[in-house]
mmCIF file of C-alpha atoms in Angstrom:
data_model
loop_
_atom_site.group_PDB
_atom_site.id
_atom_site.type_symbol
_atom_site.label_atom_id
_atom_site.label_comp_id
_atom_site.label_asym_id
_atom_site.label_seq_id
_atom_site.Cartn_x
_atom_site.Cartn_y
_atom_site.Cartn_z
ATOM 1 C CA UNK A 1 -14.433 71.895 -77.384
ATOM 2 C CA UNK A 2 -16.066 69.116 -75.388
ATOM 3 C CA UNK A 3 -18.334 66.597 -77.062
ATOM 4 C CA UNK A 4 -21.587 65.200 -75.722
ATOM 5 C CA UNK A 5 -19.812 61.939 -74.814
ATOM 6 C CA UNK A 6 -17.145 63.889 -72.896
ATOM 7 C CA UNK A 7 -19.840 65.630 -70.849
ATOM 8 C CA UNK A 8 -21.645 62.343 -70.247
ATOM 9 C CA UNK A 9 -18.412 60.744 -69.023
ATOM 10 C CA UNK A 10 -17.834 63.641 -66.615
ATOM 11 C CA UNK A 11 -21.405 63.394 -65.364
ATOM 12 C CA UNK A 12 -20.993 59.678 -64.673
ATOM 13 C CA UNK A 13 -17.815 60.338 -62.712
ATOM 14 C CA UNK A 14 -19.508 63.065 -60.672
ATOM 15 C CA UNK A 15 -22.588 60.940 -59.984
ATOM 16 C CA UNK A 16 -20.428 58.040 -58.806
ATOM 17 C CA UNK A 17 -18.394 60.365 -56.586
ATOM 18 C CA UNK A 18 -21.529 61.940 -55.102
ATOM 19 C CA UNK A 19 -22.763 58.497 -54.112
ATOM 20 C CA UNK A 20 -19.459 57.630 -52.453
ATOM 21 C CA UNK A 21 -19.393 60.895 -50.494
ATOM 22 C CA UNK A 22 -22.979 60.314 -49.366
ATOM 23 C CA UNK A 23 -22.200 56.788 -48.138
ATOM 24 C CA UNK A 24 -19.068 57.945 -46.301
ATOM 25 C CA UNK A 25 -20.974 60.710 -44.506
ATOM 26 C CA UNK A 26 -23.731 58.263 -43.594
ATOM 27 C CA UNK A 27 -21.193 55.833 -42.130
ATOM 28 C CA UNK A 28 -19.889 58.616 -39.883
ATOM 29 C CA UNK A 29 -23.189 59.035 -38.079
ATOM 30 C CA UNK A 30 -23.570 55.286 -37.600
ATOM 31 C CA UNK A 31 -20.624 55.452 -35.182
ATOM 32 C CA UNK A 32 -22.623 57.649 -32.792
ATOM 33 C CA UNK A 33 -24.246 55.589 -30.039
ATOM 34 C CA UNK A 34 -26.413 56.421 -27.063
ATOM 35 C CA UNK A 35 -24.440 56.259 -23.802
ATOM 36 C CA UNK A 36 -24.987 53.278 -21.541
ATOM 37 C CA UNK A 37 -26.241 54.615 -18.211
ATOM 38 C CA UNK A 38 -25.240 53.077 -14.940
ATOM 39 C CA UNK A 39 -27.826 52.763 -12.226
ATOM 40 C CA UNK A 40 -28.730 56.223 -10.959
ATOM 41 C CA UNK A 41 -26.682 58.020 -13.620
ATOM 42 C CA UNK A 42 -28.306 60.992 -15.337
ATOM 43 C CA UNK A 43 -28.394 61.281 -19.109
ATOM 44 C CA UNK A 44 -26.995 64.806 -19.466
ATOM 45 C CA UNK A 45 -23.601 64.132 -17.807
ATOM 46 C CA UNK A 46 -23.358 60.875 -19.750
ATOM 47 C CA UNK A 47 -23.882 62.766 -23.005
ATOM 48 C CA UNK A 48 -21.172 65.253 -22.032
ATOM 49 C CA UNK A 49 -18.799 62.346 -21.472
ATOM 50 C CA UNK A 50 -19.392 61.376 -25.102
ATOM 51 C CA UNK A 51 -17.953 64.668 -26.405
ATOM 52 C CA UNK A 52 -15.057 62.969 -28.253
ATOM 53 C CA UNK A 53 -17.553 61.063 -30.393
ATOM 54 C CA UNK A 54 -19.470 64.219 -31.310
ATOM 55 C CA UNK A 55 -16.308 66.303 -31.844
ATOM 56 C CA UNK A 56 -14.735 63.733 -34.179
ATOM 57 C CA UNK A 57 -18.042 63.346 -36.034
ATOM 58 C CA UNK A 58 -18.434 67.100 -36.547
ATOM 59 C CA UNK A 59 -14.833 67.482 -37.737
ATOM 60 C CA UNK A 60 -15.093 64.629 -40.238
ATOM 61 C CA UNK A 61 -18.552 65.714 -41.403
ATOM 62 C CA UNK A 62 -17.188 69.211 -42.067
ATOM 63 C CA UNK A 63 -14.170 67.799 -43.895
ATOM 64 C CA UNK A 64 -16.191 65.453 -46.103
ATOM 65 C CA UNK A 65 -18.929 68.012 -46.710
ATOM 66 C CA UNK A 66 -16.533 70.760 -47.752
ATOM 67 C CA UNK A 67 -14.502 68.284 -49.802
ATOM 68 C CA UNK A 68 -17.683 67.340 -51.668
ATOM 69 C CA UNK A 69 -18.521 71.020 -52.288
ATOM 70 C CA UNK A 70 -15.025 71.689 -53.670
ATOM 71 C CA UNK A 71 -15.138 68.494 -55.733
ATOM 72 C CA UNK A 72 -18.389 69.710 -57.290
ATOM 73 C CA UNK A 73 -16.915 73.175 -57.852
ATOM 74 C CA UNK A 74 -13.842 71.702 -59.511
ATOM 75 C CA UNK A 75 -15.761 69.418 -61.848
ATOM 76 C CA UNK A 76 -17.974 72.256 -63.014
ATOM 77 C CA UNK A 77 -14.838 73.542 -64.718
ATOM 78 C CA UNK A 78 -13.629 70.245 -66.170
ATOM 79 C CA UNK A 79 -14.423 69.697 -69.832
ATOM 80 C CA UNK A 80 -13.894 65.972 -70.094
ATOM 81 C CA UNK A 81 -12.704 62.975 -68.117
ATOM 82 C CA UNK A 82 -9.918 60.722 -69.326
ATOM 83 C CA UNK A 83 -8.589 57.525 -67.752
ATOM 84 C CA UNK A 84 -5.931 59.334 -65.756
ATOM 85 C CA UNK A 85 -8.497 61.625 -64.160
ATOM 86 C CA UNK A 86 -10.760 58.686 -63.371
ATOM 87 C CA UNK A 87 -7.978 56.834 -61.566
ATOM 88 C CA UNK A 88 -6.958 59.933 -59.610
ATOM 89 C CA UNK A 89 -10.589 60.442 -58.627
ATOM 90 C CA UNK A 90 -10.706 56.837 -57.426
ATOM 91 C CA UNK A 91 -7.595 57.533 -55.348
ATOM 92 C CA UNK A 92 -9.416 60.416 -53.672
ATOM 93 C CA UNK A 93 -12.481 58.265 -53.049
ATOM 94 C CA UNK A 94 -10.256 55.601 -51.480
ATOM 95 C CA UNK A 95 -9.419 57.989 -48.630
ATOM 96 C CA UNK A 96 -12.969 59.358 -48.491
ATOM 97 C CA UNK A 97 -14.422 55.900 -47.875
ATOM 98 C CA UNK A 98 -11.697 55.089 -45.351
ATOM 99 C CA UNK A 99 -12.292 58.192 -43.218
ATOM 100 C CA UNK A 100 -15.104 56.749 -41.016
ATOM 101 C CA UNK A 101 -12.641 54.186 -39.611
ATOM 102 C CA UNK A 102 -9.940 56.619 -38.354
ATOM 103 C CA UNK A 103 -12.720 58.933 -37.179
ATOM 104 C CA UNK A 104 -14.112 56.177 -34.957
ATOM 105 C CA UNK A 105 -10.610 55.235 -33.839
ATOM 106 C CA UNK A 106 -9.742 58.838 -32.990
ATOM 107 C CA UNK A 107 -12.980 59.397 -31.079
ATOM 108 C CA UNK A 108 -12.491 56.232 -29.040
ATOM 109 C CA UNK A 109 -8.930 57.078 -27.991
ATOM 110 C CA UNK A 110 -9.005 60.886 -27.958
ATOM 111 C CA UNK A 111 -8.637 61.058 -24.180
ATOM 112 C CA UNK A 112 -6.388 58.070 -23.467
ATOM 113 C CA UNK A 113 -2.736 57.185 -24.032
ATOM 114 C CA UNK A 114 -3.457 55.832 -27.517
ATOM 115 C CA UNK A 115 -4.846 59.171 -28.674
ATOM 116 C CA UNK A 116 -1.514 60.173 -30.209
ATOM 117 C CA UNK A 117 -1.380 57.162 -32.502
ATOM 118 C CA UNK A 118 -5.084 57.407 -33.341
ATOM 119 C CA UNK A 119 -4.619 61.084 -34.171
ATOM 120 C CA UNK A 120 -1.666 60.269 -36.408
ATOM 121 C CA UNK A 121 -3.730 57.679 -38.305
ATOM 122 C CA UNK A 122 -6.567 60.185 -38.680
ATOM 123 C CA UNK A 123 -4.207 62.964 -39.842
ATOM 124 C CA UNK A 124 -2.437 60.641 -42.278
ATOM 125 C CA UNK A 125 -5.750 59.732 -43.911
ATOM 126 C CA UNK A 126 -6.642 63.414 -44.293
ATOM 127 C CA UNK A 127 -3.193 64.213 -45.669
ATOM 128 C CA UNK A 128 -3.463 61.493 -48.307
ATOM 129 C CA UNK A 129 -6.940 62.728 -49.274
ATOM 130 C CA UNK A 130 -5.608 66.289 -49.602
ATOM 131 C CA UNK A 131 -2.718 65.081 -51.765
ATOM 132 C CA UNK A 132 -5.152 63.199 -54.028
ATOM 133 C CA UNK A 133 -7.333 66.304 -54.336
ATOM 134 C CA UNK A 134 -4.324 68.438 -55.294
ATOM 135 C CA UNK A 135 -3.193 65.816 -57.807
ATOM 136 C CA UNK A 136 -6.586 65.956 -59.537
ATOM 137 C CA UNK A 137 -6.371 69.715 -59.980
ATOM 138 C CA UNK A 138 -2.734 69.513 -61.104
ATOM 139 C CA UNK A 139 -3.638 66.787 -63.611
ATOM 140 C CA UNK A 140 -6.592 68.592 -65.202
ATOM 141 C CA UNK A 141 -4.499 71.740 -65.630
ATOM 142 C CA UNK A 142 -1.518 69.865 -67.049
ATOM 143 C CA UNK A 143 -3.682 67.943 -69.526
ATOM 144 C CA UNK A 144 -5.905 70.912 -70.423
ATOM 145 C CA UNK A 145 -9.121 69.303 -69.253
ATOM 146 C CA UNK A 146 -10.595 72.559 -67.917
ATOM 147 C CA UNK A 147 -12.874 74.806 -69.921
ATOM 148 C CA UNK A 148 -10.776 77.964 -69.534
ATOM 149 C CA UNK A 149 -7.208 79.106 -70.076
ATOM 150 C CA UNK A 150 -5.094 80.052 -67.077
ATOM 151 C CA UNK A 151 -1.740 81.789 -67.122
ATOM 152 C CA UNK A 152 1.270 80.135 -65.498
ATOM 153 C CA UNK A 153 0.961 82.568 -62.594
ATOM 154 C CA UNK A 154 -2.723 81.681 -62.093
ATOM 155 C CA UNK A 155 -1.937 77.966 -62.257
ATOM 156 C CA UNK A 156 0.848 78.342 -59.726
ATOM 157 C CA UNK A 157 -1.359 80.394 -57.397
ATOM 158 C CA UNK A 158 -4.206 77.856 -57.494
ATOM 159 C CA UNK A 159 -1.823 74.962 -56.828
ATOM 160 C CA UNK A 160 -0.280 76.807 -53.887
ATOM 161 C CA UNK A 161 -3.731 77.392 -52.376
ATOM 162 C CA UNK A 162 -4.333 73.638 -52.421
ATOM 163 C CA UNK A 163 -0.823 72.808 -51.224
ATOM 164 C CA UNK A 164 -0.982 75.051 -48.150
ATOM 165 C CA UNK A 165 -3.741 72.927 -46.671
ATOM 166 C CA UNK A 166 -1.970 69.728 -47.669
ATOM 167 C CA UNK A 167 1.201 70.799 -45.864
ATOM 168 C CA UNK A 168 -0.756 71.688 -42.719
ATOM 169 C CA UNK A 169 -2.555 68.334 -42.797
ATOM 170 C CA UNK A 170 0.861 66.691 -42.998
ATOM 171 C CA UNK A 171 2.063 68.745 -40.033
ATOM 172 C CA UNK A 172 -0.856 67.496 -37.928
ATOM 173 C CA UNK A 173 0.633 63.999 -38.091
ATOM 174 C CA UNK A 174 3.481 65.249 -35.931
ATOM 175 C CA UNK A 175 1.138 67.436 -33.895
ATOM 176 C CA UNK A 176 -0.811 64.311 -32.959
ATOM 177 C CA UNK A 177 2.084 63.187 -30.772
ATOM 178 C CA UNK A 178 1.991 66.519 -28.933
ATOM 179 C CA UNK A 179 -1.766 66.846 -28.398
ATOM 180 C CA UNK A 180 -4.546 64.725 -29.862
ATOM 181 C CA UNK A 181 -7.188 67.306 -28.887
ATOM 182 C CA UNK A 182 -5.266 70.143 -30.539
ATOM 183 C CA UNK A 183 -4.907 68.042 -33.674
ATOM 184 C CA UNK A 184 -8.680 67.665 -33.889
ATOM 185 C CA UNK A 185 -9.122 71.424 -33.514
ATOM 186 C CA UNK A 186 -6.562 72.178 -36.236
ATOM 187 C CA UNK A 187 -8.078 69.794 -38.790
ATOM 188 C CA UNK A 188 -11.505 71.306 -38.112
ATOM 189 C CA UNK A 189 -10.148 74.824 -38.696
ATOM 190 C CA UNK A 190 -8.426 73.592 -41.842
ATOM 191 C CA UNK A 191 -11.776 72.296 -43.083
ATOM 192 C CA UNK A 192 -13.128 75.831 -42.649
ATOM 193 C CA UNK A 193 -10.180 77.132 -44.708
ATOM 194 C CA UNK A 194 -11.126 74.779 -47.516
ATOM 195 C CA UNK A 195 -14.678 76.106 -47.224
ATOM 196 C CA UNK A 196 -13.453 79.134 -49.154
ATOM 197 C CA UNK A 197 -13.182 78.729 -52.912
ATOM 198 C CA UNK A 198 -9.747 77.295 -53.739
ATOM 199 C CA UNK A 199 -10.002 77.513 -57.520
ATOM 200 C CA UNK A 200 -9.730 81.149 -58.571
ATOM 201 C CA UNK A 201 -9.974 81.572 -62.325
ATOM 202 C CA UNK A 202 -9.999 84.447 -64.733
ATOM 203 C CA UNK A 203 -13.675 83.852 -65.345
ATOM 204 C CA UNK A 204 -14.622 84.010 -61.663
ATOM 205 C CA UNK A 205 -15.407 81.397 -59.094
ATOM 206 C CA UNK A 206 -17.164 78.166 -59.880
#
C-alpha cells in the first residue's frame, strides 16, 4: 500500500515531466518561420514550399503529445517512485528535450541529398525515446510499483504492445536511407498507433 510520501514523490516526478514535455513542444513551434518572399513572389506558393517545416512539426507534435498522454496514463497506475524509476524517467526526458533539434534538421533537409542522414538522426532519437518508455514500464512491473496485479501473460502482452512500436521506430532508421519522406509518414502513423491505450490491465484502461 502506498504512503502519502510515495504519492507525493510520484506527483513531483509527474509535474517535472509535464513541464519538460511542455517546453519541448514549445520549442518545436519556435522552429517555424515565415517565408522570405522575393520581389513579386506571392505568399501562398511560398507557404506551400515550406511544407517540410509544417510536416516535421506536425509529426513531432503528435509524437510528443501522444507520448505525454501515455506517460500520464502510465503514472496513474504507478504506486510509488524509487530512484531507478526516476533515472529511467530522466532518460526518457533526455530524448524528449532533444527532439526539437532532429525535427529542425529533418525539416531543413527533407528534400535534399542530406535528407537520408537527417531522417536517420530523427528516427534514432525516436527509437531511443521508445526504448526508454518501454524500459519504464518494464521496470515498474518488475519492481511491483503498479497498483494492480498482472499475470505473466498480461505482463508479456503489455510489453509486446510497447515493443512493436519500438521495433518499427528502429526500422525507420534504415528506411531513412530509402526515402526520407516515407520515413516521416511512417513515424507519424506510428504516433497514431501509440494514440491507442498501450497499457491494458485487468482493471481496465487508465
